[in-house]
Coordinates of C-alpha atoms and ligand atoms in Angstrom, one line a residue:
M5 CA -40.7 -12.0 39.1
A6 CA -40.8 -8.3 39.8
Q7 CA -38.8 -6.3 37.4
R8 CA -36.0 -4.5 39.1
S9 CA -35.5 -1.0 38.2
M10 CA -32.2 -0.6 36.5
P11 CA -30.4 2.7 36.2
R12 CA -30.7 3.8 32.6
L13 CA -27.4 4.4 30.9
P14 CA -27.4 7.3 28.5
L15 CA -27.2 6.1 24.9
F16 CA -24.3 8.4 24.1
S17 CA -22.1 8.7 27.1
Q18 CA -20.1 11.9 27.2
V19 CA -18.1 10.6 30.2
A20 CA -14.5 9.9 29.3
Q21 CA -13.9 6.1 29.3
P22 CA -11.0 4.8 31.2
R23 CA -8.1 3.9 29.1
I24 CA -7.2 0.2 29.2
T25 CA -3.6 -0.6 28.9
A26 CA -3.3 -3.8 26.9
T27 CA 0.3 -4.5 27.6
T28 CA 2.5 -5.7 30.4
L29 CA 5.5 -3.7 29.3
D30 CA 6.8 -0.8 31.3
N31 CA 4.7 2.2 30.4
Q32 CA 6.5 4.6 32.7
T33 CA 9.2 5.4 30.2
K34 CA 8.3 7.4 27.1
A35 CA 8.1 5.4 23.9
D36 CA 10.3 6.2 20.9
H37 CA 7.2 6.8 18.8
T38 CA 3.6 7.4 19.6
L39 CA 0.7 6.9 17.2
R40 CA -2.6 8.3 18.3
I41 CA -5.5 7.0 16.2
A42 CA -8.3 9.6 16.3
P43 CA -10.8 11.5 14.2
T44 CA -9.2 14.4 12.3
T45 CA -9.9 16.6 9.3
V46 CA -8.0 16.9 6.1
E47 CA -8.2 20.1 4.1
L48 CA -7.5 19.0 0.6
D49 CA -8.3 22.5 -0.6
R50 CA -10.6 25.2 0.6
S51 CA -13.7 23.6 -0.7
H52 CA -12.9 20.0 0.4
I53 CA -12.4 19.6 4.1
L54 CA -12.9 15.9 4.9
S55 CA -13.6 14.2 8.2
T56 CA -11.6 11.0 8.6
I57 CA -9.5 9.0 11.1
G58 CA -5.8 9.8 11.2
Y59 CA -2.6 9.5 13.2
N60 CA -1.5 12.2 15.6
G61 CA -4.0 14.7 14.2
S62 CA -3.1 14.4 10.6
A63 CA -3.4 12.2 7.5
P64 CA -0.9 11.0 6.4
G65 CA 0.6 10.5 9.8
P66 CA 4.2 11.6 10.5
V67 CA 7.1 10.2 8.6
L68 CA 8.7 7.9 11.1
R69 CA 12.5 7.5 10.8
M70 CA 14.0 4.4 12.3
R71 CA 17.5 3.0 12.4
E72 CA 17.8 -0.5 10.9
G73 CA 18.3 -3.1 13.6
K74 CA 17.8 -0.7 16.5
Q75 CA 14.8 -1.8 18.6
V76 CA 12.1 0.8 19.2
T77 CA 9.0 1.1 21.3
V78 CA 5.8 2.4 19.8
D79 CA 2.8 3.4 21.8
I80 CA -0.4 2.9 19.8
I81 CA -3.3 4.9 21.4
N82 CA -6.7 4.1 20.0
D83 CA -9.0 7.1 20.5
T84 CA -11.8 5.7 18.4
D85 CA -14.8 3.5 19.1
T86 CA -13.7 0.5 17.1
P87 CA -10.7 -1.9 17.5
E88 CA -7.7 -1.0 15.4
L89 CA -4.5 -2.5 14.1
V90 CA -1.3 -0.8 12.9
H91 CA 0.4 -2.9 10.3
W92 CA 4.1 -2.3 9.4
H93 CA 4.2 -3.0 5.7
G94 CA 7.5 -4.3 4.4
M95 CA 9.1 -5.0 7.7
L96 CA 10.5 -8.4 8.7
I97 CA 9.0 -8.5 12.2
P98 CA 7.1 -11.2 14.2
P99 CA 3.4 -11.7 13.8
E100 CA 2.6 -10.5 17.3
V101 CA 3.6 -6.9 16.3
D102 CA 2.9 -7.1 12.5
G103 CA -0.6 -5.6 13.2
T104 CA -2.7 -8.2 11.4
E105 CA -5.6 -10.0 13.2
E106 CA -5.4 -13.1 11.0
E107 CA -1.7 -13.5 12.2
G108 CA -2.8 -13.2 15.8
S109 CA -1.5 -9.7 16.5
P110 CA -3.6 -8.3 19.4
L111 CA -6.1 -5.6 18.4
V112 CA -5.9 -2.3 20.1
P113 CA -9.3 -2.0 21.8
P114 CA -11.4 1.1 21.5
H115 CA -10.2 3.8 23.9
A116 CA -7.2 1.7 24.9
Q117 CA -3.5 1.7 24.2
R118 CA -0.9 -0.8 23.5
R119 CA 2.9 -0.7 23.6
I120 CA 4.8 -2.7 21.0
Q121 CA 8.5 -3.3 20.5
L122 CA 9.9 -3.9 17.1
T123 CA 13.3 -4.1 15.4
P124 CA 13.0 -2.2 12.2
G125 CA 14.3 -3.7 9.0
P126 CA 15.3 -4.1 6.3
A127 CA 16.5 -0.6 5.4
G128 CA 14.4 1.4 2.9
S129 CA 10.9 2.8 2.4
R130 CA 8.3 1.0 4.5
W131 CA 4.9 2.2 5.6
Y132 CA 2.3 1.8 8.4
H133 CA -1.4 1.6 8.0
S134 CA -4.6 0.3 9.5
H135 CA -5.2 -3.4 8.8
A136 CA -8.8 -3.4 10.1
M137 CA -11.5 -5.0 8.0
A138 CA -13.9 -2.5 6.4
M139 CA -16.4 -4.7 4.5
A140 CA -19.3 -2.4 3.5
D141 CA -18.1 0.5 5.8
L142 CA -16.2 3.0 3.7
H143 CA -15.2 4.9 6.9
K144 CA -13.0 2.1 8.2
G145 CA -9.6 0.5 7.6
A146 CA -7.5 1.6 4.6
Y147 CA -10.4 3.9 3.4
T148 CA -9.5 6.3 6.3
G149 CA -6.5 8.5 6.7
Q150 CA -4.6 5.9 8.8
F151 CA -1.4 5.7 6.7
G152 CA 2.1 7.1 6.9
F153 CA 5.7 6.4 5.8
V154 CA 8.3 4.7 7.9
Y155 CA 11.8 5.2 6.6
V156 CA 14.3 2.7 7.9
D157 CA 17.9 4.1 7.6
S158 CA 20.8 1.8 7.1
G159 CA 23.4 4.3 8.3
D160 CA 25.2 4.3 5.0
N161 CA 23.1 6.8 3.0
P162 CA 25.4 8.3 0.3
G163 CA 23.1 11.4 0.3
A164 CA 23.4 11.9 -3.5
Y165 CA 20.5 14.4 -3.6
D166 CA 19.6 17.9 -2.6
Q167 CA 16.1 17.4 -1.4
E168 CA 14.3 14.3 -0.1
L169 CA 10.5 14.1 -0.5
F170 CA 7.9 11.7 0.8
L171 CA 4.9 11.7 -1.5
A172 CA 1.9 9.5 -0.7
V173 CA -0.6 9.1 -3.6
R174 CA -4.1 9.0 -2.3
D175 CA -7.8 9.0 -3.0
W176 CA -10.7 10.2 -0.8
E177 CA -14.4 10.1 -0.4
P178 CA -15.0 6.6 -1.5
F179 CA -18.4 5.5 -2.8
F180 CA -19.9 2.3 -4.3
T181 CA -20.5 2.1 -8.0
G182 CA -21.7 -0.4 -10.5
T183 CA -19.8 1.2 -13.4
M184 CA -16.1 1.2 -12.6
D185 CA -13.7 1.9 -15.4
D186 CA -10.2 1.0 -14.6
E187 CA -8.4 3.4 -16.9
D188 CA -5.4 3.4 -14.7
D189 CA -5.0 -0.3 -15.3
D190 CA -2.6 -0.3 -18.2
T191 CA -1.9 -4.0 -17.9
H192 CA -4.7 -4.7 -20.4
N193 CA -2.3 -4.8 -23.3
G194 CA -0.4 -7.8 -21.8
L195 CA -0.3 -11.3 -23.1
L196 CA -3.4 -12.5 -21.2
L197 CA -1.7 -15.8 -20.4
E198 CA -4.3 -16.7 -17.9
K199 CA -7.5 -15.6 -19.7
P200 CA -10.0 -18.5 -19.4
A201 CA -11.4 -20.1 -22.5
T202 CA -14.9 -19.6 -21.2
M203 CA -15.8 -16.6 -19.2
N204 CA -18.2 -16.1 -16.4
T205 CA -20.5 -13.4 -17.9
D206 CA -22.6 -12.8 -14.8
P207 CA -23.0 -9.1 -13.9
D208 CA -20.4 -7.6 -11.6
G209 CA -21.1 -6.5 -8.1
L210 CA -20.5 -3.0 -6.7
E211 CA -16.9 -1.7 -6.6
V212 CA -15.4 1.3 -4.9
G213 CA -14.6 4.6 -6.6
S214 CA -13.4 7.9 -5.2
M215 CA -14.5 11.5 -5.6
T216 CA -11.3 13.4 -4.7
Y217 CA -7.5 12.8 -4.8
S218 CA -4.3 14.2 -3.3
I219 CA -0.6 13.8 -2.8
N220 CA -0.1 13.7 0.9
D221 CA -2.9 15.9 2.3
K222 CA -3.3 18.4 -0.5
A223 CA -5.1 18.5 -3.8
L224 CA -3.2 19.7 -6.9
G225 CA -2.7 23.5 -6.6
A226 CA -3.9 23.8 -3.0
G227 CA -0.7 23.3 -1.1
E228 CA 2.8 24.7 -1.3
P229 CA 4.6 23.8 -4.5
I230 CA 7.8 21.8 -4.4
R231 CA 10.4 24.5 -4.9
V232 CA 13.5 23.6 -6.8
R233 CA 16.6 25.1 -8.4
Q234 CA 18.1 24.2 -11.8
G235 CA 20.8 21.5 -11.3
E236 CA 19.3 20.1 -8.2
R237 CA 18.7 16.4 -7.6
L238 CA 15.5 15.3 -5.9
L239 CA 15.1 12.0 -4.2
I240 CA 11.3 11.2 -4.2
H241 CA 9.9 8.3 -2.2
F242 CA 6.5 7.5 -3.7
L243 CA 3.9 5.4 -1.9
N244 CA 0.5 4.4 -3.3
S245 CA -1.6 4.5 -0.1
S246 CA -4.8 4.0 -1.9
A247 CA -7.3 1.4 -0.7
I248 CA -8.8 1.2 -4.1
E249 CA -6.6 1.7 -7.2
N250 CA -3.2 1.3 -8.9
R251 CA -1.9 4.6 -10.4
R252 CA 0.4 5.9 -13.1
I253 CA 2.4 9.0 -12.1
A254 CA 4.6 11.3 -14.1
L255 CA 6.5 14.6 -13.7
A256 CA 5.9 16.7 -16.8
G257 CA 9.1 17.7 -18.6
H258 CA 11.3 15.3 -16.7
K259 CA 12.4 11.7 -16.5
M260 CA 12.5 9.8 -13.3
K261 CA 15.3 7.3 -12.5
V262 CA 13.9 4.4 -10.5
I263 CA 16.4 3.3 -7.9
A264 CA 14.4 1.2 -5.5
M265 CA 11.0 -0.6 -5.4
D266 CA 9.2 -1.4 -2.2
G267 CA 12.3 0.2 -0.5
N268 CA 14.7 -2.3 -1.9
V269 CA 17.5 -1.1 -4.3
V270 CA 17.0 -2.5 -7.8
P271 CA 19.9 -4.1 -9.7
T272 CA 19.5 -1.9 -12.8
P273 CA 18.2 1.6 -12.1
Q274 CA 16.4 2.9 -15.2
E275 CA 15.1 6.3 -16.4
V276 CA 11.4 6.2 -17.2
D277 CA 8.8 8.8 -18.3
S278 CA 6.3 7.6 -15.8
I279 CA 5.9 5.1 -13.0
F280 CA 3.1 2.6 -12.4
I281 CA 2.5 2.0 -8.7
G282 CA 0.1 -0.5 -7.3
A283 CA -1.8 0.0 -4.1
G284 CA 0.7 -0.7 -1.2
E285 CA 3.8 -0.4 -3.4
R286 CA 6.6 2.1 -3.0
I287 CA 8.9 3.4 -5.7
D288 CA 12.0 5.6 -5.1
V289 CA 13.2 7.8 -7.9
L290 CA 16.0 10.4 -8.5
V291 CA 15.1 13.4 -10.7
E292 CA 17.6 15.8 -12.2
M293 CA 16.0 19.2 -12.2
N294 CA 17.3 20.2 -15.7
H295 CA 14.2 21.7 -17.4
P296 CA 13.3 25.1 -15.8
G297 CA 9.6 26.0 -15.7
I298 CA 6.5 25.3 -13.6
W299 CA 5.4 21.7 -13.9
I300 CA 2.8 19.3 -12.6
L301 CA 3.8 16.0 -11.0
G302 CA 0.7 13.9 -10.9
S303 CA -1.6 11.2 -12.2
T304 CA -1.4 10.6 -16.0
E305 CA -5.2 10.4 -16.1
K306 CA -6.6 13.9 -16.7
M307 CA -9.8 13.4 -14.7
I308 CA -7.9 12.1 -11.7
R309 CA -5.2 14.8 -11.9
E310 CA -7.8 17.5 -12.2
S311 CA -9.7 16.0 -9.2
G312 CA -6.6 16.6 -7.1
L313 CA -3.9 14.0 -7.7
G314 CA -0.9 16.1 -8.3
V315 CA 1.5 18.8 -6.9
V316 CA 3.2 21.7 -8.6
V317 CA 6.9 21.7 -9.1
E318 CA 8.3 25.3 -9.3
Y319 CA 11.8 26.3 -10.4
A320 CA 13.1 29.4 -8.8
G321 CA 12.5 32.6 -10.8
Q322 CA 9.8 31.0 -13.0
H323 CA 6.4 32.6 -13.3
R324 CA 3.6 31.0 -15.4
Q325 CA 0.8 28.5 -15.2
P326 CA 1.8 25.0 -14.2
Q327 CA 2.3 22.8 -17.3
W328 CA 1.3 19.2 -18.0
I329 CA 2.6 17.1 -20.8
D330 CA 1.3 13.6 -21.4
P331 CA 4.2 11.1 -21.2
P332 CA 4.6 8.3 -23.8
K333 CA 2.3 5.4 -23.1
T334 CA 5.1 2.9 -22.4
P335 CA 3.8 -0.2 -20.7
W336 CA 5.1 -0.6 -17.2
D337 CA 7.7 -3.4 -17.0
Y338 CA 9.2 -4.5 -13.7
T339 CA 11.6 -6.7 -15.4
I340 CA 13.8 -3.9 -16.9
F341 CA 15.0 -3.1 -13.4
G342 CA 16.3 -6.6 -12.8
K343 CA 19.3 -8.5 -13.9
A344 CA 19.9 -11.6 -16.1
S345 CA 20.4 -14.2 -13.4
S346 CA 19.7 -14.7 -9.7
A347 CA 22.3 -15.1 -7.0
S348 CA 19.6 -16.9 -4.9
P349 CA 19.3 -20.6 -4.5
V350 CA 17.0 -22.5 -6.9
P351 CA 13.5 -23.1 -5.4
Q352 CA 12.9 -26.5 -4.0
Q353 CA 9.1 -26.3 -4.0
T354 CA 6.4 -24.6 -6.0
I355 CA 3.1 -23.2 -4.8
E356 CA 0.4 -22.4 -7.3
L357 CA -2.1 -19.6 -6.5
I358 CA -5.0 -19.2 -8.8
F359 CA -7.1 -16.0 -8.5
E360 CA -10.8 -15.9 -9.6
K361 CA -13.7 -13.6 -9.2
V362 CA -17.3 -14.6 -8.5
P363 CA -19.4 -11.7 -9.9
G364 CA -21.7 -10.4 -7.2
G365 CA -24.5 -9.1 -9.4
A366 CA -26.4 -5.8 -9.1
G367 CA -26.2 -4.2 -5.6
K368 CA -24.0 -6.9 -4.1
F369 CA -20.2 -7.3 -3.8
N370 CA -18.0 -9.6 -5.8
L371 CA -16.3 -12.6 -4.1
W372 CA -12.7 -13.4 -4.6
L373 CA -11.2 -16.9 -4.6
V374 CA -7.7 -18.2 -4.1
N375 CA -7.4 -21.8 -5.4
G376 CA -11.2 -22.1 -5.6
K377 CA -12.3 -20.7 -2.3
P378 CA -12.4 -17.5 -0.3
Y379 CA -10.5 -17.0 3.0
P380 CA -10.0 -18.9 5.2
H381 CA -7.6 -21.5 3.9
E382 CA -6.8 -23.8 6.8
R383 CA -3.8 -25.9 5.9
E384 CA -3.2 -25.3 2.2
F385 CA -0.1 -23.2 2.5
V386 CA 2.4 -24.7 4.9
L387 CA 6.0 -23.6 4.6
E388 CA 9.1 -25.4 6.0
K389 CA 11.7 -23.1 7.5
G390 CA 14.7 -22.7 5.3
T391 CA 13.1 -23.9 2.1
R392 CA 13.1 -21.8 -1.0
Y393 CA 9.6 -21.6 -2.6
R394 CA 8.4 -20.5 -6.0
L395 CA 4.9 -18.8 -6.0
I396 CA 3.1 -18.9 -9.3
M397 CA 0.3 -16.4 -9.3
R398 CA -2.3 -16.9 -12.0
N399 CA -4.7 -14.0 -12.3
R400 CA -7.9 -15.3 -14.0
T401 CA -9.8 -12.0 -13.4
D402 CA -10.3 -8.8 -15.4
D403 CA -8.4 -6.6 -12.9
A404 CA -4.8 -6.1 -12.0
H405 CA -4.2 -7.1 -8.3
P406 CA -1.4 -5.7 -6.1
M407 CA -0.6 -8.9 -4.1
H408 CA 1.2 -8.5 -0.8
L409 CA 2.9 -11.0 1.4
H410 CA 3.4 -10.0 5.0
R411 CA 6.7 -10.3 6.9
H412 CA 8.6 -11.7 3.9
L413 CA 10.4 -10.4 0.8
F414 CA 10.2 -12.1 -2.5
E415 CA 12.3 -11.9 -5.7
L416 CA 10.6 -11.4 -9.1
V417 CA 11.2 -14.3 -11.4
E418 CA 8.8 -13.8 -14.3
I419 CA 6.0 -11.3 -15.2
N420 CA 3.8 -12.5 -18.1
G421 CA 6.5 -14.8 -19.3
K422 CA 9.3 -12.3 -19.2
R423 CA 12.1 -13.3 -16.9
T424 CA 14.1 -11.2 -14.5
A425 CA 16.1 -11.5 -11.3
G426 CA 17.3 -9.6 -8.3
V427 CA 14.2 -7.3 -7.9
I428 CA 13.2 -7.7 -4.3
K429 CA 9.6 -6.7 -3.3
D430 CA 6.8 -7.3 -0.8
T431 CA 4.0 -6.4 -3.2
V432 CA 3.6 -7.2 -6.9
V433 CA 0.9 -6.2 -9.3
V434 CA -0.3 -9.3 -11.1
P435 CA -1.5 -8.1 -14.5
Y436 CA -5.0 -8.3 -15.9
Y437 CA -5.5 -12.0 -16.9
G438 CA -1.7 -12.3 -16.4
R439 CA 0.9 -14.2 -14.4
A440 CA 3.6 -13.3 -11.9
I441 CA 6.2 -15.7 -10.6
V442 CA 8.2 -14.9 -7.5
D443 CA 10.6 -16.8 -5.3
L444 CA 11.0 -16.5 -1.5
T445 CA 12.9 -18.2 1.3
A446 CA 10.8 -19.2 4.2
D447 CA 12.9 -17.5 6.9
Q448 CA 10.2 -15.8 9.1
P449 CA 8.4 -18.4 11.2
G450 CA 4.9 -17.7 12.2
L451 CA 1.7 -16.9 10.4
A452 CA 2.0 -14.6 7.3
L453 CA -0.9 -13.1 5.5
F454 CA -1.0 -13.0 1.7
H455 CA -3.6 -10.8 0.2
C456 CA -4.7 -8.3 -2.5
H457 CA -4.0 -4.7 -1.3
I458 CA -7.3 -3.5 -2.7
Q459 CA -9.3 -3.3 0.6
Q460 CA -12.6 -4.5 -0.9
H461 CA -10.9 -7.5 -2.6
M462 CA -9.2 -8.4 0.7
D463 CA -12.4 -8.1 2.7
Y464 CA -14.3 -10.3 0.3
G465 CA -12.2 -13.3 0.3
F466 CA -8.9 -12.4 -1.5
K467 CA -6.5 -13.5 1.2
A468 CA -4.7 -16.6 2.5
L469 CA -2.6 -17.4 5.5
F470 CA 0.8 -18.9 5.1
R471 CA 1.9 -20.9 8.1
Y472 CA 5.1 -22.8 9.1
S473 CA 5.1 -26.5 9.7
Ligands
CU15 CU1 -7.4 -7.2 -5.9

């Protein structure tokens, strides 16, 4: 057969592609919020100007303020060449809008847009971020600048503060490495309740490290300082938006009073010298500005702080170099923010979740198992609506994992054998060879993804789908 001559398409078309509208909703009216996903630059400091993907031309994206229970429309415009998903972390919303492919949320195709409707809740510090898989591509998913705060207002904010700050802790310029030291992982000193008697001593695969760090979009010393006056009270919303690491953060010369975790008010607020914040977690603190000077708020690890993870806090009328003071090395303990007994019903059923690592060996990636196998899990985790469950997470790996359950809140019951109650979260760091026990009520029918918030761990098996019967 004679070959027909086909018009050659240019390899890289400069012609604007038509925008597909992947929704049937009325697009004539303006949405309450618009998130445009597109390439952007982030100037960490004058010598580090990074190219990444952000929201509305910045990274982090705008702080979105929503009213609890008041339905909003959000237009998600994807101006990139790959499908994207915007996940609303910590919100109790249906799987169709949760922004997770595994739960069946529709992808936003390349150069297309999608309008979603959601009813924000519960009140508190939530966040939005890409839930795309990245696998071996360190320019995708949570490695990019696709993250931002959503603050859901309840309408009864007592306003007991002078300044409100949203600070996202972040790392940039990820790279693969065969020699990762997890100095931030201060859970090594725990009880090691889940340490196996015999260890797999095969060599580890490649992990992900970072070159540069920031709080929001600026490296330490590069942006404007946080300007304060003596006697002021700061409300700081912290978010660890890292795809890679848990972090410990302190404000030199000051204590911070933890009042909420993952946006939910804790039963027993406590003053601490530093906070430990897992990837995906949020911690709200109040700080009394009672120690005039010029201070650094940042990572307690010198190398990380000096590579950018910090911001200067400057009292009015002070002139000197910013000071850092190492805080006492008190182990982080979620249970001190709880109370003695729970007001919730006693769980009717128990689900065991055993986490293991299969070392990948040189040049490959590790594989992560939940109950003996990587994702997918077909019908292992089936919830019955209205039932209260106890999840027992047994971490048989040499790493601390921030485990997140979508579309649900859980109550901490026990961390490494220490009991607590009343601490409501959506993400919990299960300690190095340790154990975390949480209870939840199955009250959000539909698929719900459970996964480690370290992108590489999630991509290589460390996730499971919870479904309803
Ligand atoms: Cu992990």
